[in-house]
Amino acid sequence: MSEKTNTGSNIRNNNHVSFSGFWLKIWRGNPPGPLLLFISTIIALLMTIPILYVVRQSIGASSSSWARLFNQRVPELLWNTLSLTFAVTAATLLIGVSLAWIVHRTDLPGRKHWKWLLATPLLIPPYIGAVTYIIIFGRSGWVRDLWNSNSFFVSNFGNYSLNIYSFLGVFFVLTMFTYPYIFLIVSAGIKKMNRNYEEAAKSLGLSSFQTFLKVNIPLLRPAIGAGAILVALYVLSDFGAIATLRYVTFTAAIYFQRASFDMASASILSILLIIITMVILSIESRTKKKSKYTQSSNSFKKPSILKLGKWKYPALIYTSLVFFVSVILPLLVLIYWTRIGISMGAIDNRFFGFAFNSLKVSSIAALVSMLLAIPVVYIKSRNPSIISSVIEKLSYMGYALPGVIVALGMIFVFNNHIQFIYGTYFMIILAFIIRFLPQSMQAIDSSLSQLSIRVDEAARVLGYPPWMIMFKVILPNIIPGVLAGGALVFVSAIKELPATLMLRPPGFDTLAVRIYFEANEAIYYLAAPAALLIVLVSVIPLKYMLSKY
Amino acid sequence: MSAIELRNVTKTYLGTTTPAVNNLSLSIEEGSITTLLGPSGCGKSTTLRLIAGFERADAGSILLGGKVMSDTNKWIPPEKRGIGMVFQDYALFPHLNVFKNIGFGYKGNDKSRRIKEIINLVNLDGFEKRFPNELSGGQQQRVALGRALANRPLVVLLDEPFSNLDADLRVQMRIEVQQIIREAGATAIFVSHDQKDALAISDKIVVINNGAVQQIGSPRVIYQFPNNEFVAKFVGQTNILKGIIGKDQISAITDIGQIPCYHNHGHAPGTEVTISIRPDSFELDRSGSIEGTVLSHTYTGESIDVKVSVENSGNKTSILAHMHPEKIVQAGDKVRFRVLPNFVAVIKNE
């Protein structure tokens, strides 16, 4: 080889080395295959486009619409939303923490069963809960009938005047159906708590109550904080219960602005809601960093059980009452009206049609989510880098933000650019995927994290390239997680209300949509069978949900 | 031909400045068992991962069976290197039974015959249908070894294979693993931080520290004649003393007297040297030339570790010696020793 060509190839080589050196550096020496990187990047971008579009639209809105909104609607909406969020969070904390403590640390009769019974309100979507309480307390509800038929109440207190369509009504319903988030997370915290700390505190002369305040509560603070943030985010994003009870927060306002085709206002309200959500999310990431207590695990001792003594019955009544109000009573209402519905022929072809629509969009969404989640989780777990964590974070955007915002963004994108899909039920499927893909990702991730990366390496030295390892080793081992993730997405999709309402093509009704409309018109015998069916379907991933916390 | 050759291999991990492996050269004979021995973080595991192809060297070249696997222009991925590897946590495939784990990488036509052969070799007959979570630690280890050997690899790499086993099983598995590798006729490289493992199984030990080779030799040579203070202290206990080579050229004059020292690198009489004396070379002897006072003693069951203060022309030196466990000593006792020459070595002056 002549000297000249030699130099030339060296130069080319150096250029190559410097770029691949940079690339290797980003990926910590372990870059993913180009196809995997491409696919997961596309997925992440798909998850974010609708939300970016909302942001763009709001920036593009005229300053007069900004001014008008800020003068008229925003102060009231802010007050409604924030006061409700605060009140529900505070109330669920009170109920969730106290129940977790009673169930896990005292000799409450039947505590083994209470541990999971008290989590079951999660099976009832809050808008279905709202419907049941409208049936009970509403203007033509059971309590009114009881009240008005009793001359004692009427003569002493006047006619029935309780209004479920109020702040108190929404507050009550959201509290009763979201406290399990806090109950579950705090329960997990209590179970992990090492008895040694309490014994150390007692040995230093603290009383039981002082120990509770100075040792237990601080140790549980990360769990309490995480639970509170989960509930707050839920209240911010809820549309169903709030709209059913005719209260107006940001989500409901966005929905109704869009229904009257005031897209500019809808996008401006959305950006405000996005900001509030982001603030709460940033509080979460900050508390997560701050509050990583290391509890020494090698000397773990189960916490001791407190004797309730004379408090046994008050505690039992309290627990039973919460359970009755949040599970038994709503179920009784649904069963009662379902029986009436069946006798009136509510389970007809129309009903099966709605059920089939629900099944169709939810199962396609679940299947696609299972497939899409795999590459995103894989690249994050096996090729850690700044790029893969950005991919993962982006994929979470649709999950973190309320459904009305995702739906609004999709309307913008598809109405303007991809009209042949706009107005088909694929819009709903896509919205479900964007909203619930992370549930599938979490389930797969917890499966994959149990599979050591050494197992991948073992397969490589035995002669398999990475893409084959994916099929021969990774997939067979994460199948349980993939299925669990699919089930979670399926159930979430069946329950989903706001995006379905906003994106469905005319005449395409699902069970959730029918419940919303029938309840609005007080045709309970048509709403109840669909609601009961949704509750029954929700039982599927219960075991997985309980084990997750 | 050497089965494995490393030439001036250097690897610095991203985000660090000191190289994990620094200009390391090594040549391993076919059919031999070699242990890379060193403290954690010394670069031994990195060396193994470089050979396997899980890490890429910044400089130098790696050859397997005479073929270049990695140099500045070339890099062959792990799946094409034809090696076997046993991982510290075994990394068995959780979804496959013993039979399928062992056969996972085998592509020959005689697959089931070969798997049976291996199952027989690693003594797992009757366990074919079991899954990894139904096996004991020792059995998992044997599956991992069988899986690594099934393809008749050029070389088997074993990363701390005994560290997850408790003491009894560890001793048993050392013997068993060595036997299986010998029977298979494989070339093997172990990585270990445990000197007992290394001494027991190896034909050759490579002591590594700070990413560089400290000494290469047979277990006996490494233990009896360490090259430098690091090797002397890391592989067993030792006494490090300053001295001068005596006129007879086979002894050294130290603060505790004249000591026989055959392994002295041919230094001329009068040269200042550092020597390492293993505690085992001190033998109690009433007519011994070294006298001292017992400072403290520790009974270990296998021996008694005694700290002895030796006074020689006004200088007090404290030495560590081993005594037979049946002896009874107390602090303050006067004892006399003589020195056996086989565990005395001149080491590099550092």
XYZ file of N, CA, C and O in Angstrom, chain B residues 36-203:
672
model
N -7.093 -15.037 37.317
C -6.739 -13.636 37.499
C -7.117 -13.283 38.925
O -8.291 -13.301 39.287
N -6.121 -12.988 39.733
C -6.351 -12.792 41.164
C -6.034 -11.361 41.546
O -5.004 -10.821 41.131
N -6.902 -10.764 42.329
C -6.623 -9.411 42.784
C -7.775 -8.897 43.617
O -8.838 -9.501 43.654
N -7.570 -7.766 44.306
C -8.642 -7.198 45.122
C -9.753 -6.648 44.226
O -9.552 -6.484 43.027
N -10.920 -6.351 44.809
C -12.013 -5.860 43.975
C -11.640 -4.487 43.428
O -11.005 -3.688 44.089
N -11.991 -4.286 42.174
C -11.660 -3.022 41.518
C -10.257 -2.999 40.924
O -9.792 -1.957 40.496
N -9.580 -4.157 40.871
C -8.204 -4.152 40.375
C -8.154 -4.260 38.855
O -7.108 -4.096 38.252
N -9.288 -4.572 38.225
C -9.288 -4.670 36.775
C -9.404 -6.091 36.264
O -9.427 -6.322 35.065
N -9.511 -7.062 37.187
C -9.541 -8.458 36.719
C -10.840 -8.785 35.992
O -10.830 -9.427 34.957
N -11.974 -8.275 36.542
C -13.245 -8.548 35.870
C -13.321 -7.819 34.544
O -13.858 -8.349 33.568
N -12.770 -6.610 34.505
C -12.741 -5.871 33.240
C -11.954 -6.654 32.201
O -12.369 -6.759 31.041
N -10.831 -7.222 32.606
C -10.033 -8.023 31.684
C -10.867 -9.158 31.107
O -10.868 -9.410 29.897
N -11.621 -9.823 31.993
C -12.460 -10.934 31.540
C -13.517 -10.450 30.556
O -13.784 -11.088 29.538
N -14.126 -9.296 30.866
C -15.191 -8.771 29.998
C -14.627 -8.264 28.672
O -15.328 -8.269 27.660
N -13.367 -7.865 28.688
C -12.705 -7.484 27.438
C -12.493 -8.715 26.561
O -12.719 -8.683 25.353
N -12.078 -9.809 27.197
C -11.855 -11.036 26.431
C -13.179 -11.535 25.858
O -13.273 -11.954 24.710
N -14.244 -11.456 26.679
C -15.553 -11.934 26.238
C -16.135 -11.036 25.153
O -16.918 -11.481 24.326
N -15.759 -9.767 25.166
C -16.286 -8.835 24.172
C -17.422 -7.978 24.693
O -18.111 -7.323 23.920
N -17.655 -7.968 26.008
C -18.689 -7.099 26.570
C -18.192 -5.673 26.754
O -18.967 -4.752 26.940
N -16.883 -5.516 26.769
C -16.293 -4.180 26.803
C -15.315 -4.097 25.645
O -14.813 -5.107 25.169
N -15.072 -2.871 25.226
C -14.144 -2.652 24.118
C -12.895 -1.974 24.625
O -12.971 -0.986 25.337
N -11.723 -2.523 24.255
C -10.468 -1.942 24.721
C -10.212 -0.622 23.996
O -10.600 -0.443 22.846
N -9.564 0.330 24.704
C -9.195 1.595 24.067
C -7.940 1.417 23.224
O -7.741 2.098 22.229
N -7.074 0.507 23.673
C -5.830 0.285 22.937
C -5.397 -1.150 23.154
O -5.838 -1.807 24.099
N -4.529 -1.632 22.269
C -4.019 -2.983 22.385
C -4.871 -3.967 21.604
O -5.904 -3.610 21.038
N -4.429 -5.210 21.570
C -5.188 -6.193 20.813
C -5.409 -7.457 21.638
O -4.666 -7.758 22.573
N -6.482 -8.158 21.281
C -6.837 -9.399 21.961
C -6.965 -10.476 20.891
O -7.657 -10.285 19.894
N -6.279 -11.602 21.107
C -6.337 -12.701 20.148
C -6.869 -13.940 20.829
O -6.492 -14.260 21.964
N -7.776 -14.633 20.155
C -8.253 -15.927 20.656
C -7.884 -16.972 19.616
O -8.252 -16.841 18.447
N -7.167 -18.006 20.030
C -6.749 -19.053 19.114
C -6.019 -18.505 17.899
O -6.193 -18.991 16.790
N -5.254 -17.447 18.105
C -4.456 -16.889 17.030
C -5.202 -15.883 16.174
O -4.608 -15.214 15.331
N -6.544 -15.756 16.360
C -7.299 -14.808 15.547
C -7.544 -13.525 16.321
O -7.887 -13.560 17.503
N -7.419 -12.405 15.604
C -7.619 -11.109 16.268
C -9.107 -10.915 16.548
O -9.945 -11.013 15.653
N -9.426 -10.673 17.794
C -10.814 -10.422 18.170
C -11.057 -8.929 18.324
O -12.156 -8.428 18.142
N -10.017 -8.223 18.723
C -10.191 -6.813 19.012
C -8.854 -6.111 18.880
O -7.858 -6.555 19.451
N -8.817 -5.095 18.046
C -7.699 -4.159 18.050
C -8.252 -2.813 17.599
O -9.470 -2.624 17.614
N -7.382 -1.891 17.199
C -7.899 -0.547 16.912
C -8.877 -0.528 15.740
O -9.759 0.315 15.675
N -8.749 -1.469 14.812
C -9.614 -1.427 13.633
C -10.699 -2.493 13.638
O -11.602 -2.459 12.824
N -10.568 -3.432 14.508
C -11.430 -4.594 14.403
C -12.054 -4.888 15.752
O -11.422 -4.722 16.794
N -13.313 -5.298 15.695
C -13.941 -5.713 16.942
C -15.008 -6.739 16.649
O -15.954 -6.495 15.917
N -14.825 -7.911 17.202
C -15.769 -8.995 16.956
C -16.727 -9.078 18.143
O -16.275 -9.094 19.288
N -18.038 -9.088 17.888
C -18.981 -9.104 19.014
C -18.938 -10.430 19.760
O -18.489 -11.440 19.201
N -19.402 -10.442 21.006
C -19.274 -11.630 21.860
C -19.855 -12.886 21.223
O -19.286 -13.968 21.400
N -20.975 -12.722 20.480
C -21.634 -13.932 19.973
C -20.828 -14.618 18.888
O -21.126 -15.742 18.504
N -19.789 -13.939 18.369
C -18.997 -14.564 17.304
C -17.603 -14.958 17.771
O -16.743 -15.253 16.970
N -17.369 -14.934 19.095
C -16.014 -15.205 19.562
C -15.777 -16.667 19.907
O -14.651 -17.085 20.098
N -16.852 -17.439 20.053
C -16.685 -18.853 20.367
C -16.119 -19.104 21.747
O -15.229 -19.926 21.930
N -16.640 -18.365 22.723
C -16.170 -18.586 24.086
C -17.320 -19.111 24.932
O -18.483 -19.034 24.550
N -16.965 -19.653 26.091
C -17.982 -20.034 27.065
C -17.794 -19.165 28.284
O -16.681 -18.726 28.566
N -18.899 -18.883 28.995
C -18.723 -18.037 30.171
C -19.619 -18.518 31.302
O -20.780 -18.869 31.081
N -19.062 -18.537 32.503
C -19.837 -18.854 33.700
C -19.900 -17.576 34.526
O -18.865 -17.002 34.857
N -21.114 -17.137 34.812
C -21.276 -15.855 35.497
C -21.339 -16.048 37.007
O -21.672 -17.122 37.493
N -21.068 -14.942 37.686
C -21.042 -14.974 39.146
C -22.380 -15.445 39.714
O -22.424 -16.262 40.605
N -23.485 -14.890 39.152
C -24.803 -15.336 39.623
C -25.389 -16.388 38.680
O -26.588 -16.568 38.612
N -24.546 -17.029 37.916
C -24.853 -18.140 36.997
C -25.637 -17.715 35.759
O -25.437 -18.264 34.696
N -26.560 -16.736 35.910
C -27.327 -16.240 34.764
C -27.948 -17.372 33.955
O -27.907 -17.365 32.735
N -28.545 -18.340 34.643
C -29.257 -19.392 33.926
C -30.550 -18.796 33.368
O -31.100 -17.867 33.943
N -31.021 -19.347 32.250
C -32.265 -18.836 31.686
C -33.428 -19.349 32.519
O -33.670 -20.554 32.562
N -34.162 -18.434 33.161
C -35.189 -18.880 34.114
C -36.325 -19.642 33.446
O -37.012 -20.416 34.103
N -36.530 -19.420 32.142
C -37.679 -20.043 31.492
C -37.341 -21.395 30.871
O -38.194 -22.011 30.260
N -36.095 -21.846 31.006
C -35.695 -23.110 30.387
C -35.248 -24.099 31.454
O -34.658 -23.714 32.469
N -35.508 -25.392 31.202
C -35.057 -26.408 32.151
C -33.573 -26.717 31.923
O -32.930 -26.133 31.037
N -33.043 -27.614 32.741
C -31.613 -27.913 32.702
C -31.183 -28.337 31.295
O -30.209 -27.829 30.743
N -31.954 -29.254 30.715
C -31.620 -29.777 29.391
C -31.539 -28.641 28.365
O -30.570 -28.518 27.610
N -32.545 -27.760 28.389
C -32.583 -26.695 27.392
C -31.580 -25.585 27.689
O -31.063 -24.952 26.763
N -31.308 -25.362 28.963
C -30.273 -24.394 29.299
C -28.939 -24.831 28.714
O -28.234 -24.044 28.085
N -28.626 -26.103 28.938
C -27.321 -26.595 28.477
C -27.250 -26.603 26.955
O -26.231 -26.298 26.357
N -28.392 -26.929 26.300
C -28.372 -27.005 24.838
C -28.596 -25.685 24.140
O -28.593 -25.627 22.913
N -28.773 -24.594 24.917
C -29.205 -23.318 24.334
C -28.334 -22.853 23.174
O -28.832 -22.393 22.156
N -27.030 -22.977 23.321
C -26.156 -22.424 22.288
C -25.635 -23.451 21.299
O -24.915 -23.120 20.376
N -26.021 -24.719 21.478
C -25.416 -25.761 20.658
C -26.135 -25.890 19.327
O -27.340 -26.035 19.271
N -25.377 -25.857 18.231
C -26.016 -25.835 16.921
C -25.757 -27.097 16.103
O -26.240 -27.227 14.995
N -24.981 -28.014 16.652
C -24.647 -29.216 15.895
C -25.845 -30.121 15.665
O -26.891 -29.973 16.279
N -25.703 -31.117 14.776
C -26.794 -32.042 14.475
C -27.032 -33.026 15.609
O -28.120 -33.542 15.783
N -25.949 -33.306 16.356
C -26.032 -34.307 17.410
C -26.414 -33.656 18.736
O -25.922 -34.028 19.789
N -27.344 -32.682 18.664
C -27.647 -31.856 19.821
C -27.974 -32.680 21.068
O -27.339 -32.503 22.116
N -28.944 -33.608 20.946
C -29.383 -34.252 22.186
C -28.304 -35.197 22.725
O -28.161 -35.357 23.933
N -27.518 -35.789 21.833
C -26.416 -36.645 22.308
C -25.381 -35.821 23.069
O -24.932 -36.185 24.140
N -25.066 -34.644 22.514
C -24.079 -33.776 23.141
C -24.577 -33.281 24.497
O -23.818 -33.230 25.465
N -25.851 -32.931 24.566
C -26.377 -32.437 25.836
C -26.307 -33.541 26.896
O -25.908 -33.307 28.039
N -26.663 -34.758 26.468
C -26.596 -35.873 27.429
C -25.168 -36.077 27.919
O -24.928 -36.348 29.093
N -24.239 -35.958 26.973
C -22.819 -36.116 27.309
C -22.416 -35.083 28.375
O -21.771 -35.403 29.368
N -22.854 -33.839 28.136
C -22.496 -32.769 29.072
C -23.177 -32.988 30.413
O -22.557 -32.840 31.476
N -24.443 -33.383 30.386
C -25.168 -33.607 31.643
C -24.454 -34.680 32.451
O -24.312 -34.579 33.666
N -23.966 -35.666 31.740
C -23.196 -36.705 32.401
C -21.892 -36.141 32.966
O -21.497 -36.438 34.081
N -21.250 -35.302 32.183
C -19.967 -34.718 32.603
C -20.133 -33.890 33.874
O -19.295 -33.939 34.766
N -21.221 -33.130 33.945
C -21.390 -32.260 35.116
C -22.250 -32.918 36.196
O -22.699 -32.238 37.130
N -22.457 -34.239 36.076
C -23.156 -34.987 37.129
C -24.563 -34.499 37.415
O -24.942 -34.314 38.560
N -25.329 -34.293 36.357
C -26.700 -33.837 36.589
C -27.709 -34.815 35.999
O -28.833 -34.444 35.701
N -27.318 -36.072 35.852
C -28.258 -37.060 35.323
C -29.488 -37.098 36.208
O -29.387 -37.113 37.430
N -30.654 -37.096 35.582
C -31.903 -37.125 36.346
C -32.465 -35.746 36.643
O -33.580 -35.615 37.108
N -31.674 -34.711 36.363
C -32.150 -33.349 36.656
C -32.568 -32.598 35.387
O -32.832 -31.411 35.442
N -32.633 -33.330 34.253
C -32.854 -32.666 32.966
C -34.082 -31.767 32.952
O -34.088 -30.713 32.336
N -35.160 -32.218 33.624
C -36.431 -31.502 33.517
C -36.572 -30.391 34.558
O -37.570 -29.669 34.573
N -35.613 -30.293 35.457
C -35.741 -29.274 36.509
C -35.494 -27.873 35.955
O -34.707 -27.683 35.038
N -36.154 -26.887 36.583
C -35.908 -25.491 36.219
C -34.915 -24.881 37.204
O -34.782 -25.367 38.329
N -34.227 -23.830 36.776
C -33.180 -23.258 37.622
C -33.629 -22.981 39.058
O -32.871 -23.204 39.995
N -34.891 -22.525 39.228
C -35.315 -22.205 40.598
C -35.560 -23.453 41.438
O -35.843 -23.353 42.618
N -35.458 -24.635 40.820
C -35.628 -25.875 41.590
C -34.276 -26.538 41.890
O -34.241 -27.698 42.262
N -33.181 -25.815 41.679
C -31.852 -26.398 41.861
C -31.128 -25.721 43.019
O -31.356 -24.550 43.315
N -30.223 -26.484 43.655
C -29.388 -25.891 44.702
C -28.283 -25.065 44.052
O -28.075 -25.124 42.838
N -27.563 -24.319 44.884
C -26.501 -23.454 44.365
C -25.453 -24.233 43.585
O -25.049 -23.840 42.498
N -25.032 -25.382 44.142
C -24.007 -26.186 43.477
C -24.503 -26.742 42.153
O -23.764 -26.784 41.165
N -25.793 -27.142 42.136
C -26.355 -27.677 40.885
C -26.462 -26.592 39.823
O -26.155 -26.813 38.656
N -26.870 -25.396 40.254
C -26.949 -24.284 39.298
C -25.583 -24.008 38.701
O -25.429 -23.765 37.511
N -24.585 -24.064 39.555
C -23.220 -23.848 39.104
C -22.827 -24.864 38.035
O -22.201 -24.538 37.035
N -23.230 -26.124 38.252
C -22.855 -27.164 37.307
C -23.598 -26.985 35.986
O -23.044 -27.241 34.924
N -24.860 -26.519 36.053
C -25.581 -26.238 34.816
C -24.857 -25.127 34.054
O -24.629 -25.216 32.844
N -24.479 -24.080 34.786
C -23.803 -22.952 34.145
C -22.513 -23.416 33.471
O -22.198 -23.020 32.343
N -21.787 -24.293 34.152
C -20.530 -24.780 33.594
C -20.793 -25.663 32.372
O -20.132 -25.532 31.336
N -21.803 -26.534 32.495
C -22.154 -27.398 31.377
C -22.582 -26.590 30.171
O -22.184 -26.872 29.038
N -23.391 -25.547 30.401
C -23.859 -24.705 29.310
C -22.678 -24.039 28.608
O -22.643 -23.922 27.387
N -21.689 -23.622 29.423
C -20.528 -22.948 28.840
C -19.655 -23.904 28.041
O -19.005 -23.511 27.085
N -19.667 -25.190 28.440
C -18.768 -26.151 27.786
C -19.394 -26.825 26.573
O -18.680 -27.379 25.733
N -20.746 -26.786 26.466
C -21.449 -27.588 25.472
C -20.931 -27.365 24.056
O -20.772 -28.304 23.287
N -20.635 -26.135 23.720
C -20.213 -25.787 22.365
C -18.746 -26.067 22.077
O -18.242 -25.659 21.051
N -18.055 -26.732 22.992
C -16.606 -26.932 22.905
C -15.900 -25.612 22.615
O -15.264 -25.425 21.573
N -16.032 -24.657 23.514
C -15.468 -23.332 23.250
C -13.945 -23.365 23.306
O -13.362 -24.246 23.939
N -13.349 -22.395 22.633
C -11.901 -22.230 22.675
C -11.430 -22.014 24.097
O -10.365 -22.465 24.496
N -12.254 -21.270 24.828
C -11.850 -20.904 26.170
C -13.106 -20.670 27.007
O -14.128 -20.217 26.500
N -13.020 -21.056 28.280
C -14.135 -20.822 29.201
C -13.711 -19.735 30.189
O -12.630 -19.822 30.775
N -14.564 -18.732 30.335
C -14.279 -17.665 31.285
C -15.191 -17.843 32.496
O -16.394 -18.033 32.337
N -14.624 -17.810 33.691
C -15.433 -17.996 34.893
C -15.259 -16.790 35.804
O -14.161 -16.516 36.286
N -16.347 -16.046 36.022
C -16.288 -14.808 36.789
C -16.694 -15.080 38.236
O -17.866 -15.274 38.515
N -15.740 -15.112 39.138
C -15.997 -15.358 40.562
C -16.999 -16.495 40.766
O -18.012 -16.324 41.451
N -16.749 -17.657 40.215
C -17.803 -18.680 40.216
C -18.120 -19.229 41.600
O -19.174 -19.802 41.793
N -17.225 -19.055 42.549
C -17.477 -19.678 43.856
C -17.994 -18.697 44.898
O -18.249 -19.064 46.034
N -18.134 -17.436 44.526
C -18.386 -16.436 45.559
C -19.784 -16.537 46.150
O -20.031 -16.031 47.226
N -20.720 -17.205 45.437
C -22.072 -17.314 45.981
C -22.294 -18.606 46.772
O -23.410 -18.882 47.183
N -21.244 -19.377 46.965
C -21.423 -20.661 47.646
C -20.906 -20.556 49.079
O -19.963 -19.821 49.352
N -21.538 -21.308 49.986
C -21.018 -21.271 51.352
C -19.788 -22.182 51.484
O -19.490 -22.993 50.605
N -19.096 -22.032 52.603
C -17.736 -22.548 52.725
C -17.571 -24.021 52.329
O -16.686 -24.357 51.532
N -18.433 -24.914 52.829
C -18.279 -26.347 52.565
C -18.400 -26.655 51.077
O -17.566 -27.332 50.491
N -19.490 -26.131 50.508
C -19.783 -26.380 49.108
C -18.688 -25.804 48.226
O -18.332 -26.352 47.187
N -18.130 -24.707 48.698
C -17.105 -24.024 47.942
C -15.898 -24.927 47.723
O -15.390 -25.049 46.615
N -15.471 -25.570 48.812
C -14.313 -26.456 48.728
C -14.617 -27.614 47.792
O -13.818 -27.973 46.929
N -15.833 -28.166 47.904
C -16.219 -29.295 47.075
C -16.286 -28.885 45.597
O -15.817 -29.601 44.721
N -16.895 -27.717 45.337
C -17.068 -27.283 43.955
C -15.742 -26.931 43.297
O -15.566 -27.114 42.103
N -14.796 -26.405 44.085
C -13.466 -26.136 43.542
C -12.911 -27.387 42.886
O -12.441 -27.358 41.748
N -12.966 -28.484 43.632
C -12.411 -29.740 43.123
C -13.189 -30.186 41.895
O -12.624 -30.546 40.866
N -14.535 -30.129 42.023
C -15.392 -30.648 40.972
C -15.219 -29.854 39.677
O -15.088 -30.417 38.598
N -15.244 -28.533 39.789
C -15.144 -27.682 38.609
C -13.807 -27.901 37.913
O -13.724 -28.032 36.701
N -12.767 -27.989 38.720
C -11.446 -28.214 38.143
C -11.417 -29.532 37.371
O -10.930 -29.595 36.234
N -12.026 -30.539 37.987
C -12.060 -31.854 37.362
C -12.812 -31.817 36.027
O -12.356 -32.366 35.030
N -13.977 -31.173 36.036
C -14.801 -31.111 34.825
C -14.055 -30.394 33.708
O -14.039 -30.835 32.558
N -13.393 -29.304 34.049
C -12.679 -28.539 33.024
C -11.531 -29.366 32.450
O -11.297 -29.402 31.246
N -10.843 -30.070 33.344
C -9.739 -30.929 32.879
C -10.271 -32.015 31.950
O -9.700 -32.279 30.900
N -11.380 -32.638 32.371
C -11.941 -33.721 31.591
C -12.365 -33.233 30.214
O -12.210 -33.922 29.214
N -12.912 -32.008 30.178
C -13.351 -31.449 28.900
C -12.170 -30.952 28.080
O -12.321 -30.605 26.914
N -11.024 -30.883 28.696
C -9.829 -30.422 27.992
C -9.893 -28.963 27.606
O -9.278 -28.531 26.627
N -10.654 -28.164 28.367
C -10.850 -26.765 27.995
C -9.753 -25.869 28.570
O -9.090 -26.229 29.540
N -9.574 -24.749 27.916
C -8.723 -23.698 28.461
C -9.626 -22.819 29.308
O -10.700 -22.422 28.852
N -9.210 -22.532 30.538
C -10.114 -21.786 31.416
C -9.421 -20.609 32.062
O -8.249 -20.689 32.424
N -10.162 -19.513 32.168
C -9.679 -18.366 32.945
C -10.686 -18.078 34.046
O -11.868 -17.851 33.780
N -10.230 -18.119 35.264
C -11.054 -17.758 36.407
C -10.735 -16.325 36.802
O -9.615 -15.862 36.644
N -11.731 -15.669 37.366
C -11.473 -14.400 38.030
C -11.830 -14.601 39.480
O -12.873 -15.184 39.797
N -10.940 -14.209 40.382
C -11.219 -14.434 41.792
C -10.520 -13.387 42.636
O -9.498 -12.834 42.254
N -11.117 -13.098 43.792
C -10.389 -12.257 44.748
C -9.976 -13.099 45.942
O -9.451 -12.595 46.916
N -10.233 -14.410 45.834
C -9.969 -15.290 46.963
C -8.705 -16.094 46.680
O -8.654 -16.904 45.760
N -7.668 -15.868 47.489
C -6.388 -16.515 47.229
C -6.492 -18.020 47.361
O -5.809 -18.762 46.657
N -7.379 -18.496 48.268
C -7.480 -19.948 48.446
C -8.037 -20.603 47.198
O -7.553 -21.651 46.768
N -9.098 -19.999 46.605
C -9.627 -20.509 45.338
C -8.510 -20.565 44.310
O -8.331 -21.563 43.611
N -7.777 -19.464 44.201
C -6.757 -19.346 43.159
C -5.672 -20.403 43.342
O -5.287 -21.090 42.396
N -5.189 -20.558 44.578
C -4.112 -21.518 44.817
C -4.594 -22.937 44.547
O -3.855 -23.768 44.038
N -5.862 -23.203 44.866
C -6.356 -24.573 44.767
C -6.579 -25.035 43.330
O -6.364 -26.196 43.021
N -7.045 -24.159 42.453
C -7.478 -24.652 41.141
C -6.529 -24.350 39.993
O -6.649 -24.951 38.939
N -5.592 -23.432 40.176
C -4.902 -22.901 39.000
C -3.637 -23.659 38.630
O -2.942 -24.191 39.489
N -3.348 -23.689 37.322
C -2.005 -24.031 36.868
C -1.136 -22.802 37.004
O 0.042 -22.862 37.299
